[in-house]
Tab-separated table of C-alpha atoms and ligand atoms in Angstrom:
chain	number	residue	atom	x	y	z
A	1312	MET	CA	18.493	-86.062	22.075
A	1313	ASN	CA	15.700	-83.491	23.160
A	1314	SER	CA	16.172	-79.838	24.445
A	1315	LYS	CA	16.540	-81.151	28.116
A	1316	GLU	CA	19.067	-83.583	27.509
A	1317	TYR	CA	21.093	-80.851	25.258
A	1318	MET	CA	21.065	-78.644	28.267
A	1319	GLU	CA	21.901	-81.196	30.808
A	1320	LYS	CA	24.858	-82.307	28.504
A	1321	THR	CA	25.962	-78.715	28.034
A	1322	GLU	CA	26.171	-78.177	31.692
A	1323	GLN	CA	27.975	-81.477	32.074
A	1324	TYR	CA	30.946	-80.398	29.605
A	1325	VAL	CA	30.853	-76.605	29.452
A	1326	LEU	CA	32.422	-74.534	32.138
A	1327	HIS	CA	29.575	-72.838	33.971
A	1328	THR	CA	30.329	-69.040	33.648
A	1329	TYR	CA	26.705	-68.381	32.325
A	1330	ASN	CA	23.340	-68.696	33.746
A	1331	ARG	CA	21.640	-69.497	30.466
A	1332	PHE	CA	18.123	-69.205	29.843
A	1333	PRO	CA	16.332	-72.863	29.262
A	1334	VAL	CA	16.142	-72.486	25.710
A	1335	VAL	CA	18.156	-74.385	22.906
A	1336	LEU	CA	18.264	-72.142	19.824
A	1337	GLU	CA	18.349	-74.067	16.625
A	1338	LYS	CA	17.754	-71.683	13.748
A	1339	GLY	CA	16.987	-68.333	12.545
A	1340	ASP	CA	15.198	-66.543	9.843
A	1341	GLY	CA	15.062	-62.784	9.565
A	1342	VAL	CA	14.325	-61.465	12.875
A	1343	TYR	CA	12.995	-64.718	14.218
A	1344	LEU	CA	14.654	-67.597	16.163
A	1345	THR	CA	13.462	-71.193	16.749
A	1346	ASP	CA	14.358	-73.467	19.455
A	1347	ALA	CA	15.008	-77.087	19.330
A	1348	ASP	CA	11.121	-77.818	20.404
A	1349	GLY	CA	9.933	-75.530	17.523
A	1350	LYS	CA	8.835	-72.490	19.589
A	1351	SER	CA	9.632	-69.076	17.883
A	1352	TYR	CA	10.912	-66.036	19.202
A	1353	LEU	CA	11.035	-62.383	17.853
A	1354	ASP	CA	14.669	-61.367	18.494
A	1355	PHE	CA	15.205	-57.900	19.912
A	1356	GLY	CA	18.774	-58.913	21.082
A	1357	ALA	CA	20.541	-60.005	17.897
A	1358	GLY	CA	22.880	-62.250	19.865
A	1359	ILE	CA	23.906	-59.007	21.827
A	1360	ALA	CA	24.009	-56.507	19.177
A	1361	VAL	CA	25.574	-58.669	16.481
A	1362	PHE	CA	23.197	-59.957	13.864
A	1363	ALA	CA	22.417	-56.660	12.171
A	1364	LEU	CA	21.456	-58.270	8.902
A	1365	GLY	CA	19.134	-60.645	10.533
A	1366	TYR	CA	19.227	-64.579	10.189
A	1367	GLY	CA	19.425	-66.333	7.074
A	1368	ASN	CA	20.638	-63.432	4.851
A	1369	LYS	CA	21.231	-65.220	1.447
A	1370	ALA	CA	23.839	-62.894	-0.031
A	1371	TYR	CA	25.845	-62.933	3.306
A	1372	ASN	CA	25.528	-66.727	3.650
A	1373	ASP	CA	26.567	-67.344	0.023
A	1374	ALA	CA	29.525	-64.962	0.253
A	1375	LEU	CA	30.754	-67.144	3.358
A	1376	LYS	CA	30.036	-70.481	1.562
A	1377	LYS	CA	31.991	-69.412	-1.283
A	1378	GLN	CA	34.921	-68.100	0.764
A	1379	ILE	CA	35.025	-71.507	2.672
A	1380	ASP	CA	35.391	-73.328	-0.567
A	1381	GLN	CA	38.108	-71.046	-1.718
A	1382	LEU	CA	40.330	-70.461	1.347
A	1383	ILE	CA	39.241	-70.101	5.076
A	1384	HIS	CA	42.722	-69.492	6.754
A	1385	THR	CA	46.368	-68.285	5.757
A	1386	SER	CA	47.899	-66.624	8.819
A	1387	ASN	CA	49.204	-63.069	8.758
A	1388	LEU	CA	52.471	-64.087	7.076
A	1389	TYR	CA	50.985	-63.535	3.813
A	1390	TYR	CA	48.567	-61.194	1.949
A	1391	ASN	CA	44.894	-62.515	1.365
A	1392	ILE	CA	42.192	-60.817	-0.820
A	1393	PRO	CA	39.225	-60.449	1.613
A	1394	LEU	CA	41.718	-58.693	4.146
A	1395	GLU	CA	42.289	-55.928	1.618
A	1396	GLU	CA	38.692	-55.653	0.658
A	1397	ALA	CA	37.436	-55.460	4.123
A	1398	ALA	CA	40.055	-53.139	5.381
A	1399	GLU	CA	39.445	-50.741	2.531
A	1400	LYS	CA	35.634	-50.483	3.313
A	1401	LEU	CA	36.367	-50.116	6.967
A	1402	ILE	CA	38.756	-47.261	6.384
A	1403	ARG	CA	36.343	-45.729	3.772
A	1404	THR	CA	33.408	-45.544	6.138
A	1405	SER	CA	35.180	-44.490	9.310
A	1406	GLY	CA	37.354	-41.946	7.330
A	1407	MET	CA	40.415	-43.264	9.655
A	1408	ASP	CA	43.725	-44.437	8.270
A	1409	LYS	CA	44.740	-48.006	9.218
A	1410	VAL	CA	42.924	-51.236	10.717
A	1411	PHE	CA	44.158	-54.360	12.573
A	1412	PHE	CA	41.622	-56.851	12.570
A	1413	THR	CA	41.169	-59.137	15.928
A	1414	ASN	CA	38.895	-62.051	16.717
A	1415	SER	CA	36.667	-60.242	19.184
A	1416	GLY	CA	35.871	-56.998	20.822
A	1417	THR	CA	37.991	-57.585	23.765
A	1418	GLU	CA	41.049	-58.118	21.658
A	1419	ALA	CA	40.504	-54.878	19.850
A	1420	ILE	CA	40.484	-53.087	23.131
A	1421	GLU	CA	43.679	-54.792	23.995
A	1422	GLY	CA	45.204	-53.500	20.672
A	1423	ALA	CA	43.833	-50.084	21.408
A	1424	ILE	CA	45.644	-49.906	24.779
A	1425	LYS	CA	48.733	-51.163	23.200
A	1426	ALA	CA	48.819	-48.738	20.448
A	1427	ALA	CA	48.160	-45.884	22.972
A	1428	ARG	CA	50.750	-46.873	25.164
A	1429	LYS	CA	53.353	-47.364	22.249
A	1430	TYR	CA	52.342	-43.931	21.102
A	1431	ALA	CA	53.244	-42.299	24.375
A	1432	TRP	CA	56.457	-44.297	24.937
A	1433	LEU	CA	57.767	-43.139	21.533
A	1434	LYS	CA	56.940	-39.575	22.532
A	1435	ASP	CA	58.692	-39.512	25.908
A	1436	GLY	CA	60.139	-42.837	26.781
A	1437	GLY	CA	58.012	-43.147	29.942
A	1438	THR	CA	56.649	-46.615	31.150
A	1439	ASP	CA	54.374	-45.031	33.805
A	1440	HIS	CA	51.442	-43.745	31.418
A	1441	GLU	CA	47.793	-43.524	32.570
A	1442	ILE	CA	44.617	-44.391	30.922
A	1443	ILE	CA	41.345	-42.684	32.043
A	1444	ALA	CA	38.363	-44.904	31.714
A	1445	MET	CA	34.720	-44.525	32.724
A	1446	ASN	CA	32.717	-45.785	35.714
A	1447	HIS	CA	30.028	-48.159	34.571
A	1448	SER	CA	31.931	-48.900	31.263
A	1449	PHE	CA	32.272	-52.217	29.622
A	1450	HIS	CA	35.134	-53.181	27.382
A	1451	GLY	CA	35.762	-56.871	27.878
A	1452	ARG	CA	36.947	-59.682	30.190
A	1453	SER	CA	40.524	-59.977	29.357
A	1454	VAL	CA	42.886	-58.402	31.904
A	1455	GLY	CA	43.779	-55.461	29.910
A	1456	ALA	CA	40.145	-54.849	28.758
A	1457	LEU	CA	38.883	-55.684	32.355
A	1458	SER	CA	41.356	-52.925	33.752
A	1459	VAL	CA	39.532	-50.215	31.889
A	1460	THR	CA	36.014	-51.644	32.674
A	1461	GLY	CA	34.452	-49.529	35.409
A	1462	ASN	CA	32.642	-52.397	37.289
A	1463	ALA	CA	34.216	-53.472	40.730
A	1464	HIS	CA	32.179	-56.778	40.835
A	1465	TYR	CA	33.918	-57.939	37.513
A	1466	GLN	CA	37.189	-56.775	38.529
A	1467	GLU	CA	37.509	-57.720	42.148
A	1468	PRO	CA	38.324	-61.450	42.072
A	1469	PHE	CA	41.228	-60.803	39.137
A	1470	ARG	CA	43.272	-58.245	41.116
A	1471	PRO	CA	45.940	-57.062	40.491
A	1472	LEU	CA	44.988	-55.892	37.053
A	1473	MET	CA	46.686	-53.711	34.510
A	1474	GLY	CA	47.970	-50.540	36.489
A	1475	GLY	CA	47.900	-46.937	35.614
A	1476	VAL	CA	44.053	-46.910	35.046
A	1477	LYS	CA	42.029	-44.159	36.659
A	1478	PHE	CA	38.294	-43.830	36.514
A	1479	ALA	CA	36.009	-40.944	35.998
A	1480	ASP	CA	32.198	-40.384	35.490
A	1481	PHE	CA	30.821	-40.800	32.136
A	1482	ASN	CA	29.197	-37.473	31.059
A	1483	ASP	CA	30.888	-35.553	33.725
A	1484	LEU	CA	33.717	-33.339	32.336
A	1485	ASP	CA	34.826	-32.168	35.642
A	1486	SER	CA	35.414	-35.674	36.947
A	1487	VAL	CA	37.499	-36.415	33.524
A	1488	ASN	CA	39.663	-33.278	34.115
A	1489	ALA	CA	40.245	-34.014	37.605
A	1490	GLN	CA	42.058	-37.455	36.518
A	1491	VAL	CA	44.237	-35.731	33.914
A	1492	ASN	CA	47.927	-35.357	34.503
A	1493	GLU	CA	51.206	-35.357	32.635
A	1494	LYS	CA	51.169	-39.200	32.579
A	1495	THR	CA	47.683	-39.517	30.923
A	1496	CYS	CA	48.209	-40.970	27.680
A	1497	ALA	CA	44.547	-42.029	26.546
A	1498	ILE	CA	40.902	-41.644	27.563
A	1499	ILE	CA	38.757	-44.598	26.660
A	1500	LEU	CA	34.994	-44.539	26.569
A	1501	GLU	CA	31.913	-45.845	24.796
A	1502	THR	CA	30.278	-43.566	22.581
A	1503	VAL	CA	27.067	-45.054	23.930
A	1504	GLN	CA	27.542	-47.002	26.935
A	1505	GLY	CA	25.890	-50.415	26.555
A	1506	GLU	CA	26.285	-52.938	29.165
A	1507	GLY	CA	26.246	-50.264	31.734
A	1508	GLY	CA	22.768	-49.387	31.063
A	1509	ILE	CA	22.485	-47.616	27.556
A	1510	TYR	CA	23.765	-44.091	28.134
A	1511	PRO	CA	24.530	-42.036	25.093
A	1512	ALA	CA	27.478	-39.728	25.491
A	1513	ASP	CA	26.264	-36.142	25.902
A	1514	PRO	CA	27.448	-33.954	23.051
A	1515	VAL	CA	29.019	-31.301	25.215
A	1516	PHE	CA	30.795	-33.861	27.221
A	1517	LEU	CA	32.297	-35.880	24.136
A	1518	LYS	CA	33.390	-32.455	22.843
A	1519	GLY	CA	34.906	-31.465	26.028
A	1520	VAL	CA	36.879	-34.713	26.232
A	1521	LYS	CA	38.131	-34.249	22.698
A	1522	LYS	CA	39.137	-30.772	23.744
A	1523	ILE	CA	41.167	-32.109	26.569
A	1524	CYS	CA	42.741	-34.811	24.428
A	1525	GLU	CA	43.890	-32.190	21.879
A	1526	GLU	CA	45.255	-29.896	24.444
A	1527	HIS	CA	47.396	-32.420	26.105
A	1528	ASP	CA	48.205	-34.734	23.255
A	1529	ILE	CA	45.885	-37.433	24.987
A	1530	LEU	CA	44.562	-39.964	22.680
A	1531	LEU	CA	40.939	-40.639	22.678
A	1532	ILE	CA	39.864	-44.129	22.140
A	1533	LEU	CA	36.031	-44.625	21.351
A	1534	ASP	CA	34.633	-48.106	21.942
A	1535	GLU	CA	31.993	-48.741	19.008
A	1536	ILE	CA	31.888	-52.379	19.635
A	1537	GLN	CA	28.316	-52.284	20.573
A	1538	CYS	CA	27.033	-48.899	19.241
A	1539	GLY	CA	28.864	-49.023	15.942
A	1540	MET	CA	28.098	-50.402	12.620
A	1541	GLY	CA	24.913	-48.533	11.989
A	1542	ARG	CA	23.157	-49.272	15.062
A	1543	THR	CA	22.778	-45.616	16.134
A	1544	GLY	CA	21.908	-44.251	12.551
A	1545	SER	CA	25.466	-43.510	11.430
A	1546	TYR	CA	28.261	-46.111	10.614
A	1547	PHE	CA	29.793	-45.169	13.926
A	1548	ALA	CA	27.987	-43.194	16.694
A	1549	TRP	CA	31.012	-40.560	16.953
A	1550	GLN	CA	29.951	-39.389	13.586
A	1551	GLN	CA	27.122	-37.793	14.753
A	1552	TYR	CA	28.972	-35.840	17.261
A	1553	GLY	CA	31.504	-34.011	15.187
A	1554	VAL	CA	34.218	-35.714	17.302
A	1555	GLU	CA	36.873	-38.107	15.794
A	1556	PRO	CA	38.642	-40.538	17.840
A	1557	ASP	CA	42.468	-41.277	17.458
A	1558	ILE	CA	41.502	-45.054	18.031
A	1559	MET	CA	38.161	-46.657	17.381
A	1560	THR	CA	37.309	-50.215	18.373
A	1561	CYS	CA	34.753	-52.141	16.564
A	1562	ALA	CA	33.368	-55.821	16.446
A	1563	LYS	CA	29.915	-57.330	16.920
A	1564	ALA	CA	27.870	-56.534	13.760
A	1565	LEU	CA	31.251	-55.723	11.968
A	1566	GLY	CA	31.124	-59.583	11.013
A	1567	CYS	CA	27.227	-60.185	11.824
A	1568	GLY	CA	28.008	-63.389	13.462
A	1569	VAL	CA	31.424	-64.466	12.333
A	1570	PRO	CA	33.790	-63.755	15.200
A	1571	VAL	CA	35.748	-60.522	14.137
A	1572	GLY	CA	36.830	-57.317	15.777
A	1573	ALA	CA	39.209	-54.394	14.705
A	1574	PHE	CA	40.804	-51.526	16.132
A	1575	VAL	CA	41.077	-48.596	13.639
A	1576	LEU	CA	43.999	-45.898	14.019
A	1577	ASN	CA	43.959	-42.134	12.679
A	1578	GLU	CA	47.099	-41.249	10.777
A	1579	LYS	CA	48.725	-39.565	13.694
A	1580	VAL	CA	48.601	-42.741	15.754
A	1581	ALA	CA	49.260	-45.307	12.858
A	1582	LYS	CA	52.503	-43.456	12.029
A	1583	ALA	CA	53.901	-43.365	15.482
A	1584	SER	CA	52.810	-46.505	17.293
A	1585	LEU	CA	52.821	-50.331	16.480
A	1586	VAL	CA	55.256	-51.752	14.105
A	1587	PRO	CA	56.379	-55.057	13.051
A	1588	GLY	CA	56.986	-57.342	16.110
A	1589	ASP	CA	54.680	-55.223	18.483
A	1590	HIS	CA	51.335	-56.925	17.949
A	1591	GLY	CA	49.990	-60.059	16.105
A	1592	THR	CA	47.388	-62.761	15.815
A	1593	THR	CA	47.232	-66.164	14.074
A	1594	TYR	CA	43.463	-65.711	13.145
A	1595	GLY	CA	42.911	-62.067	13.046
A	1596	GLY	CA	42.227	-60.808	9.495
A	1597	ASN	CA	41.771	-64.161	8.019
A	1598	PRO	CA	39.983	-64.746	4.672
A	1599	LEU	CA	36.797	-66.249	6.091
A	1600	ALA	CA	36.389	-63.284	8.881
A	1601	CYS	CA	37.274	-60.684	6.371
A	1602	ALA	CA	35.031	-62.131	3.646
A	1603	ALA	CA	32.181	-61.577	6.220
A	1604	VAL	CA	33.210	-58.090	6.980
A	1605	SER	CA	33.377	-57.105	3.281
A	1606	GLU	CA	29.833	-58.626	2.701
A	1607	VAL	CA	28.546	-56.935	5.424
A	1608	PHE	CA	29.676	-53.526	4.215
A	1609	ASP	CA	28.402	-54.118	0.925
A	1610	LEU	CA	24.981	-55.320	1.927
A	1611	PHE	CA	24.722	-52.314	4.341
A	1612	GLU	CA	25.015	-50.339	1.156
A	1613	GLU	CA	22.850	-52.467	-1.123
A	1614	GLN	CA	20.170	-52.608	1.503
A	1615	HIS	CA	20.432	-48.911	2.643
A	1616	ILE	CA	20.621	-50.314	6.352
A	1617	ILE	CA	21.504	-46.977	7.793
A	1618	ASP	CA	18.617	-45.242	6.240
A	1619	HIS	CA	16.346	-47.914	7.380
A	1620	VAL	CA	17.674	-47.521	10.770
A	1621	ASN	CA	16.880	-43.930	10.769
A	1622	GLU	CA	13.541	-44.461	9.538
A	1623	VAL	CA	12.337	-47.141	12.071
A	1624	ALA	CA	14.228	-45.975	15.206
A	1625	PRO	CA	11.774	-43.030	15.861
A	1626	TYR	CA	8.949	-45.687	15.779
A	1627	LEU	CA	10.778	-47.995	18.174
A	1628	GLU	CA	11.176	-44.926	20.534
A	1629	GLN	CA	7.497	-43.876	20.323
A	1630	LYS	CA	6.363	-47.594	20.921
A	1631	LEU	CA	8.714	-47.724	24.115
A	1632	ASP	CA	7.621	-44.402	25.391
A	1633	GLU	CA	3.848	-45.624	25.056
A	1634	LEU	CA	4.906	-48.516	27.374
A	1635	VAL	CA	6.819	-46.396	29.676
A	1636	GLU	CA	3.685	-44.208	29.948
A	1637	LYS	CA	1.348	-47.212	30.513
A	1638	TYR	CA	3.422	-49.273	33.031
A	1639	GLY	CA	4.310	-48.011	36.333
A	1640	CYS	CA	7.276	-50.508	36.467
A	1641	LEU	CA	8.753	-48.844	33.506
A	1642	SER	CA	10.272	-45.381	34.420
A	1643	LEU	CA	11.999	-43.870	31.491
A	1644	ARG	CA	13.524	-44.873	28.167
A	1645	ARG	CA	17.022	-43.530	26.659
A	1646	GLY	CA	19.094	-44.506	23.850
A	1647	LYS	CA	20.058	-43.808	20.316
A	1648	GLY	CA	18.657	-45.341	17.078
A	1649	LEU	CA	18.172	-49.089	17.524
A	1650	MET	CA	20.172	-49.199	20.707
A	1651	GLN	CA	17.485	-48.227	23.490
A	1652	GLY	CA	17.167	-48.866	27.291
A	1653	VAL	CA	14.289	-48.717	29.246
A	1654	VAL	CA	14.539	-48.307	33.124
A	1655	VAL	CA	12.707	-50.887	35.307
A	1656	ALA	CA	11.508	-49.712	38.720
A	1657	GLY	CA	10.207	-51.911	41.615
A	1658	ARG	CA	10.547	-55.141	39.612
A	1659	PRO	CA	13.687	-57.145	38.946
A	1660	VAL	CA	14.606	-56.597	35.327
A	1661	GLY	CA	15.372	-60.129	34.947
A	1662	GLU	CA	12.057	-61.132	35.828
A	1663	ILE	CA	10.627	-59.134	32.898
A	1664	VAL	CA	13.298	-60.581	30.434
A	1665	LYS	CA	12.248	-64.229	31.633
A	1666	LYS	CA	8.707	-63.425	31.061
A	1667	ALA	CA	9.200	-61.974	27.734
A	1668	LEU	CA	11.168	-65.170	26.537
A	1669	GLU	CA	7.936	-67.194	27.729
A	1670	GLN	CA	5.885	-65.043	25.524
A	1671	GLY	CA	8.412	-65.436	22.577
A	1672	LEU	CA	10.464	-62.241	22.726
A	1673	ILE	CA	14.046	-62.099	23.278
A	1674	VAL	CA	15.218	-58.810	25.096
A	1675	LEU	CA	18.367	-58.138	26.990
A	1676	SER	CA	19.038	-56.492	30.336
A	1677	ALA	CA	21.860	-53.970	30.820
A	1678	GLY	CA	23.128	-52.720	34.075
A	1679	SER	CA	21.109	-53.655	37.144
A	1680	ASP	CA	17.608	-52.406	36.037
A	1681	VAL	CA	17.495	-51.754	32.350
A	1682	LEU	CA	15.668	-53.481	29.491
A	1683	ARG	CA	17.888	-53.390	26.506
A	1684	PHE	CA	16.437	-53.477	23.056
A	1685	VAL	CA	19.305	-53.922	20.278
A	1686	PRO	CA	17.310	-55.854	17.524
A	1687	PRO	CA	18.658	-56.849	14.098
A	1688	LEU	CA	18.920	-53.420	12.112
A	1689	ILE	CA	16.448	-54.819	9.366
A	1690	ILE	CA	13.598	-54.825	11.751
A	1691	THR	CA	10.285	-53.255	10.449
A	1692	LYS	CA	7.469	-51.536	12.104
A	1693	GLU	CA	5.385	-54.408	12.018
A	1694	ASP	CA	8.012	-56.260	14.152
A	1695	ILE	CA	8.084	-53.274	16.541
A	1696	ASP	CA	4.269	-53.570	16.974
A	1697	GLU	CA	4.590	-57.266	17.503
A	1698	MET	CA	7.445	-56.645	19.885
A	1699	ALA	CA	5.132	-54.164	21.986
A	1700	VAL	CA	2.312	-56.899	21.876
A	1701	ARG	CA	4.482	-59.573	23.312
A	1702	LEU	CA	6.245	-57.371	25.805
A	1703	THR	CA	2.849	-56.024	27.112
A	1704	ARG	CA	1.790	-59.693	27.602
A	1705	ALA	CA	5.092	-60.349	29.676
A	1706	LEU	CA	4.503	-57.286	31.785
A	1707	GLU	CA	0.901	-58.258	32.460
A	1708	ALA	CA	1.864	-62.047	33.015
B	2334	LIG	C1	31.366	-51.791	24.275
B	2334	LIG	C2	31.829	-53.103	24.404
B	2334	LIG	N1	33.204	-53.308	24.346
B	2334	LIG	C3	33.722	-54.358	24.257
B	2334	LIG	C4	33.072	-55.753	24.443
B	2334	LIG	C5	33.694	-56.845	24.515
B	2334	LIG	O1	33.580	-57.646	23.192
B	2334	LIG	P1	33.704	-59.143	23.030
B	2334	LIG	O2	32.653	-59.747	23.789
B	2334	LIG	O3	33.546	-59.282	21.455
B	2334	LIG	O4	35.050	-59.411	23.398
B	2334	LIG	C6	31.721	-55.522	24.617
B	2334	LIG	C7	30.910	-56.644	24.535
B	2334	LIG	O5	29.573	-56.927	24.842
B	2334	LIG	C8	31.089	-54.225	24.335
B	2334	LIG	O6	29.647	-54.083	24.556
């Protein structure tokens, strides 16, 4: 079959919930992808902030192949070796206490919500606890995760959603304070808002939220699904703020392509929330997924991925700033590390994404008007130069 036929057949059989670009991606190498017609793309999207180590990483692929030959699945009724290894590495890098592995980011959010509710229920027996979430946030599409996602468009057709959720404005402490009452059990936010348009939390705001949490024994849930795993220049973005969450959610680059997520609890929550019977999953924490996680942590160390991010990110910022300076349709840049957004003015952002694709560059959009750059964390300055060349062509096309 040729590309056109693959696309037609896909539309015939797969539920149409995505307006896909007319490209059939077939293979990857480093920071480049190749489609079924042989066209090459420089990838500044990384499968939506997933493929941190780049495509075709031999050590990563070998670790997975070895695990496939050894044992793919066991269920959570038994122990398995990669589960211990992955958990230990995640706990060590986060400095938190206990982890539960899931199959996706959305499920990590579900677990975080349940842990928070159980913590509050054990404390006072109440069943009317509230969660404060942020406007323009994104936490996933299942009913619980959608309930704390501050986007009316995503929520509307699926009401009634989970009750007891209130929304505040990100980076506006007064707005958070206004929603706090004796029923509040958790505040959930992305340390850097991703889908909403790449907004890093203001340090004063995050510290202020933490203070509110401490004063009222409210749990702070930080969603690091997109901004975590080295993307902003530390394993987790909150580590640069001096603010520790009670619960952290993680996914995407945690498995670098193998579907896996996690919610991670500090000791306070771990010892007073979920117990046997409260939460479970058939696949979560299975040997294959955990072998991926374990190898990702090893490769991050061996390849000094975080040092590398800190070295190349200022160059990406500089190059994007130059483009913003040069083109009237780009109004400003914001972001942290290798999670950058450029605001587009007077032109639909989707049009630029499409033109970039034609020029062999994958970039994403975020919010209604932001070009999003979340490349594999192994990109080099030469890759950034090449990105700028291709984006320039797209902007001028
Ligand atoms: C911050 C954040 N939270 C949660 C999710 C949901 O994760 P998943 O798509 O793996 O379910 C996403 C996905 O984009 C995300 O960016």
